[in-house]
């Protein structure tokens, strides 16, 4: 069998010539986690975040129409939990039911198919099919889906391998839909880990042709076949950490996959995967080193460069030592942006910012008596490494006193 994986971000739709006995194009997504709340979003931002997550579903439909996809498969965690507000559930089901192509939903660990589960209601909709067991589901003649659903919050075995056990090679295009982590992605040998090497043999033999994975929120292939992919979440859910030598977190979320499968026989199939952006939000974790006003300006310019600030969340850490004027510029610049971003806040445990006025700044302070003594005490507190929260409060007080000292009487 052959495979030609792609990872592109083409905005348009390219026509493709297909000569195989069977061909299908579909959309692979996962991990909507509808109903999710983020502690760092205020009510206004949370409302925008909720709306964006519903719009991401509609954009999957647009993508299906643009690419000629026949259906959409969601590989688990459609909902963040089985107990949701009625409004959240009703809006989500309406959005899914309105998609222009059929949608197939796999129960994941967040919305396992327990009695009274959220997906039980989803299954009652005309346009939605819930992959409630591992019986092959015929999408149309020549195309099948095999689900590996979670029927409890935690699996006790490799559900993906179990789902295809006993299936034979076939000329039919067969897609395995699974949710979880693979053994080669974790050092822990837990019984529910999906045996990725164990999927390579049925892929090569034509038992299955593609594995649509959910659970990891960043899109990307795993293994060497190019036919096992995590779609990632269609809207970001956690931070992309941009610190040097520490980069991690959700490095590639907000995506959906357009998957093409051509199958000429059980021994001869080809898969291509086109990665497309559908998300609106950005969650970034940033770190800055500062020493003077030029560094402060660079930091503020970096924040200003975000194009969609109302749909951007930045948590930041700052390390370095600044004088009074540069500290004032930093604090005022950050304060001016806090209400513009979806959220903008300190990563407190990584903050290592110190205040150290130059001799010239101290000499030029128009303070005397009690005010000068108070400033000296605050400066000492602002430089205390053992109490970062107290130091931050002291910095705020120093900035206020410094600003007042500069204002005309």
Short mmCIF file of N, CA, C and O in Angstrom, two decimals, residues 316-379:
data_model
loop_
_atom_site.label_atom_id
_atom_site.label_comp_id
_atom_site.label_asym_id
_atom_site.label_seq_id
_atom_site.Cartn_x
_atom_site.Cartn_y
_atom_site.Cartn_z
N UNK A 316 1.75 35.88 30.24
CA UNK A 316 3.13 36.27 30.00
C UNK A 316 3.95 36.21 31.29
O UNK A 316 3.43 36.34 32.40
N UNK A 317 5.24 36.00 31.10
CA UNK A 317 6.19 36.14 32.19
C UNK A 317 7.29 37.08 31.71
O UNK A 317 7.61 37.14 30.52
N UNK A 318 7.85 37.83 32.67
CA UNK A 318 8.88 38.83 32.36
C UNK A 318 10.02 38.64 33.34
O UNK A 318 9.79 38.49 34.55
N UNK A 319 11.23 38.64 32.84
CA UNK A 319 12.42 38.54 33.68
C UNK A 319 13.35 39.69 33.35
O UNK A 319 13.47 40.10 32.20
N UNK A 320 13.99 40.23 34.38
CA UNK A 320 14.94 41.30 34.16
C UNK A 320 14.83 42.37 35.22
O UNK A 320 14.08 42.25 36.20
N UNK A 321 15.58 43.44 35.02
CA UNK A 321 15.59 44.56 35.95
C UNK A 321 15.37 45.85 35.18
O UNK A 321 16.01 46.10 34.15
N UNK A 322 14.43 46.66 35.68
CA UNK A 322 14.10 47.92 35.03
C UNK A 322 14.19 49.07 36.02
O UNK A 322 13.99 48.89 37.23
N UNK A 323 14.47 50.24 35.47
CA UNK A 323 14.42 51.45 36.27
C UNK A 323 12.99 51.95 36.42
O UNK A 323 12.04 51.34 35.92
N UNK A 324 12.85 53.08 37.08
CA UNK A 324 11.53 53.63 37.37
C UNK A 324 10.77 53.98 36.10
O UNK A 324 9.59 53.64 35.95
N UNK A 325 11.41 54.69 35.20
CA UNK A 325 10.71 55.15 34.00
C UNK A 325 10.30 53.97 33.11
O UNK A 325 9.17 53.92 32.62
N UNK A 326 11.21 53.02 32.92
CA UNK A 326 10.88 51.87 32.09
C UNK A 326 9.79 51.01 32.74
O UNK A 326 8.92 50.47 32.05
N UNK A 327 9.82 50.90 34.07
CA UNK A 327 8.77 50.15 34.77
C UNK A 327 7.43 50.82 34.60
O UNK A 327 6.40 50.15 34.37
N UNK A 328 7.42 52.15 34.69
CA UNK A 328 6.16 52.89 34.48
C UNK A 328 5.63 52.65 33.07
O UNK A 328 4.43 52.41 32.87
N UNK A 329 6.51 52.70 32.07
CA UNK A 329 6.10 52.47 30.69
C UNK A 329 5.51 51.07 30.52
O UNK A 329 4.50 50.87 29.82
N UNK A 330 6.14 50.10 31.18
CA UNK A 330 5.66 48.72 31.08
C UNK A 330 4.28 48.58 31.71
O UNK A 330 3.36 48.03 31.09
N UNK A 331 4.16 49.06 32.94
CA UNK A 331 2.90 48.90 33.66
C UNK A 331 1.77 49.63 32.95
O UNK A 331 0.65 49.09 32.81
N UNK A 332 2.00 50.82 32.49
CA UNK A 332 0.95 51.58 31.82
C UNK A 332 0.61 50.95 30.47
O UNK A 332 -0.56 50.90 30.07
N UNK A 333 1.63 50.46 29.76
CA UNK A 333 1.38 49.83 28.48
C UNK A 333 0.56 48.56 28.61
O UNK A 333 -0.36 48.31 27.81
N UNK A 334 0.87 47.75 29.61
CA UNK A 334 0.11 46.52 29.83
C UNK A 334 -1.32 46.83 30.27
O UNK A 334 -2.28 46.20 29.80
N UNK A 335 -1.46 47.81 31.15
CA UNK A 335 -2.80 48.17 31.64
C UNK A 335 -3.68 48.66 30.50
O UNK A 335 -4.89 48.38 30.47
N UNK A 336 -3.10 49.36 29.53
CA UNK A 336 -3.88 49.88 28.41
C UNK A 336 -4.39 48.77 27.50
O UNK A 336 -5.35 48.97 26.75
N UNK A 337 -3.76 47.60 27.55
CA UNK A 337 -4.14 46.51 26.66
C UNK A 337 -5.01 45.45 27.33
O UNK A 337 -5.60 44.61 26.65
N UNK A 338 -5.10 45.48 28.64
CA UNK A 338 -5.80 44.40 29.35
C UNK A 338 -7.24 44.26 28.92
O UNK A 338 -7.76 43.15 28.79
N UNK A 339 -7.93 45.36 28.69
CA UNK A 339 -9.34 45.30 28.33
C UNK A 339 -9.58 45.08 26.85
O UNK A 339 -10.72 44.93 26.42
N UNK A 340 -8.51 45.09 26.07
CA UNK A 340 -8.64 44.90 24.62
C UNK A 340 -8.53 43.42 24.26
O UNK A 340 -9.24 42.93 23.39
N UNK A 341 -7.67 42.71 24.95
CA UNK A 341 -7.48 41.28 24.69
C UNK A 341 -8.63 40.46 25.28
O UNK A 341 -9.32 40.91 26.20
N UNK A 342 -8.78 39.25 24.74
CA UNK A 342 -9.71 38.31 25.37
C UNK A 342 -9.33 38.11 26.81
O UNK A 342 -10.18 38.05 27.70
N UNK A 343 -8.04 37.99 27.07
CA UNK A 343 -7.46 38.00 28.42
C UNK A 343 -5.97 38.25 28.27
O UNK A 343 -5.34 37.80 27.31
N UNK A 344 -5.43 38.98 29.23
CA UNK A 344 -4.00 39.29 29.26
C UNK A 344 -3.59 39.31 30.72
O UNK A 344 -4.06 40.14 31.49
N UNK A 345 -2.72 38.37 31.12
CA UNK A 345 -2.41 38.27 32.54
C UNK A 345 -1.03 37.68 32.77
O UNK A 345 -0.47 37.01 31.90
N UNK A 346 -0.50 37.95 33.97
CA UNK A 346 0.83 37.46 34.34
C UNK A 346 0.82 35.95 34.58
O UNK A 346 -0.15 35.39 35.12
N UNK A 347 1.91 35.32 34.22
CA UNK A 347 2.17 33.94 34.60
C UNK A 347 3.00 34.02 35.87
O UNK A 347 4.23 33.97 35.85
N UNK A 348 2.34 34.14 36.99
CA UNK A 348 2.97 34.61 38.23
C UNK A 348 4.16 33.76 38.67
O UNK A 348 5.17 34.29 39.13
N UNK A 349 4.06 32.45 38.52
CA UNK A 349 5.14 31.61 39.04
C UNK A 349 6.44 31.77 38.24
O UNK A 349 7.51 31.39 38.72
N UNK A 350 6.35 32.34 37.05
CA UNK A 350 7.54 32.52 36.22
C UNK A 350 8.01 33.97 36.16
O UNK A 350 9.00 34.27 35.50
N UNK A 351 7.28 34.87 36.84
CA UNK A 351 7.69 36.28 36.83
C UNK A 351 8.97 36.46 37.64
O UNK A 351 9.12 35.92 38.74
N UNK A 352 9.91 37.20 37.07
CA UNK A 352 11.17 37.46 37.75
C UNK A 352 11.63 38.89 37.41
O UNK A 352 12.75 39.12 36.98
N UNK A 353 10.72 39.81 37.62
CA UNK A 353 10.97 41.21 37.27
C UNK A 353 11.36 42.00 38.52
O UNK A 353 10.69 41.92 39.54
N UNK A 354 12.43 42.76 38.40
CA UNK A 354 12.94 43.53 39.54
C UNK A 354 13.00 45.01 39.18
O UNK A 354 13.19 45.38 38.02
N UNK A 355 12.82 45.81 40.21
CA UNK A 355 12.86 47.26 40.06
C UNK A 355 14.14 47.80 40.68
O UNK A 355 14.41 47.56 41.85
N UNK A 356 14.91 48.51 39.89
CA UNK A 356 16.18 49.06 40.37
C UNK A 356 16.41 50.43 39.72
O UNK A 356 16.96 50.52 38.62
N UNK A 357 15.98 51.49 40.39
CA UNK A 357 16.15 52.83 39.82
C UNK A 357 17.63 53.17 39.67
O UNK A 357 18.47 52.76 40.48
N UNK A 358 17.93 53.91 38.62
CA UNK A 358 19.30 54.39 38.46
C UNK A 358 19.57 55.50 39.47
O UNK A 358 18.64 56.10 40.04
N UNK A 359 20.85 55.77 39.69
CA UNK A 359 21.21 56.86 40.61
C UNK A 359 20.62 58.17 40.13
O UNK A 359 20.18 59.01 40.94
N UNK A 360 20.60 58.37 38.83
CA UNK A 360 20.05 59.62 38.27
C UNK A 360 18.56 59.73 38.55
O UNK A 360 18.06 60.80 38.92
N UNK A 361 17.85 58.61 38.39
CA UNK A 361 16.41 58.65 38.66
C UNK A 361 16.14 58.97 40.13
O UNK A 361 15.25 59.77 40.45
N UNK A 362 16.91 58.36 41.02
CA UNK A 362 16.71 58.64 42.44
C UNK A 362 17.04 60.07 42.78
O UNK A 362 16.33 60.73 43.58
N UNK A 363 18.10 60.59 42.19
CA UNK A 363 18.51 61.96 42.48
C UNK A 363 17.49 62.97 41.99
O UNK A 363 17.31 64.04 42.59
N UNK A 364 16.79 62.63 40.91
CA UNK A 364 15.85 63.58 40.30
C UNK A 364 14.43 63.44 40.83
O UNK A 364 13.53 64.16 40.39
N UNK A 365 14.21 62.50 41.75
CA UNK A 365 12.86 62.37 42.30
C UNK A 365 12.50 63.60 43.14
O UNK A 365 13.21 63.96 44.07
N UNK A 366 11.39 64.26 42.80
CA UNK A 366 10.98 65.44 43.57
C UNK A 366 10.26 65.06 44.84
O UNK A 366 9.11 65.45 45.07
N UNK A 367 10.92 64.25 45.66
CA UNK A 367 10.31 63.78 46.89
C UNK A 367 11.21 64.15 48.07
O UNK A 367 12.43 64.19 47.95
N UNK A 368 10.56 64.33 49.19
CA UNK A 368 11.32 64.62 50.41
C UNK A 368 10.53 64.11 51.61
O UNK A 368 9.36 63.77 51.50
N UNK A 369 11.21 64.05 52.74
CA UNK A 369 10.55 63.68 53.99
C UNK A 369 9.90 62.32 53.95
O UNK A 369 10.49 61.33 53.50
N UNK A 370 8.66 62.28 54.43
CA UNK A 370 7.93 61.02 54.53
C UNK A 370 7.77 60.35 53.17
O UNK A 370 7.92 59.13 53.06
N UNK A 371 7.48 61.14 52.11
CA UNK A 371 7.28 60.56 50.77
C UNK A 371 8.54 59.86 50.29
O UNK A 371 8.48 58.78 49.71
N UNK A 372 9.71 60.47 50.55
CA UNK A 372 10.95 59.85 50.10
C UNK A 372 11.24 58.59 50.91
O UNK A 372 11.72 57.58 50.35
N UNK A 373 10.95 58.61 52.21
CA UNK A 373 11.13 57.42 53.03
C UNK A 373 10.21 56.29 52.56
O UNK A 373 10.61 55.11 52.51
N UNK A 374 8.97 56.65 52.22
CA UNK A 374 8.02 55.65 51.74
C UNK A 374 8.50 55.03 50.43
O UNK A 374 8.42 53.81 50.24
N UNK A 375 9.04 55.87 49.53
CA UNK A 375 9.55 55.36 48.27
C UNK A 375 10.72 54.40 48.52
O UNK A 375 10.80 53.33 47.89
N UNK A 376 11.59 54.72 49.43
CA UNK A 376 12.73 53.85 49.74
C UNK A 376 12.25 52.50 50.24
O UNK A 376 12.76 51.44 49.85
N UNK A 377 11.24 52.51 51.12
CA UNK A 377 10.72 51.25 51.65
C UNK A 377 10.05 50.42 50.56
O UNK A 377 10.22 49.20 50.48
N UNK A 378 9.31 51.09 49.69
CA UNK A 378 8.64 50.38 48.60
C UNK A 378 9.64 49.79 47.62
O UNK A 378 9.46 48.67 47.12
N UNK A 379 10.69 50.53 47.33
CA UNK A 379 11.72 50.03 46.42
C UNK A 379 12.39 48.78 46.99
O UNK A 379 12.68 47.82 46.26
#
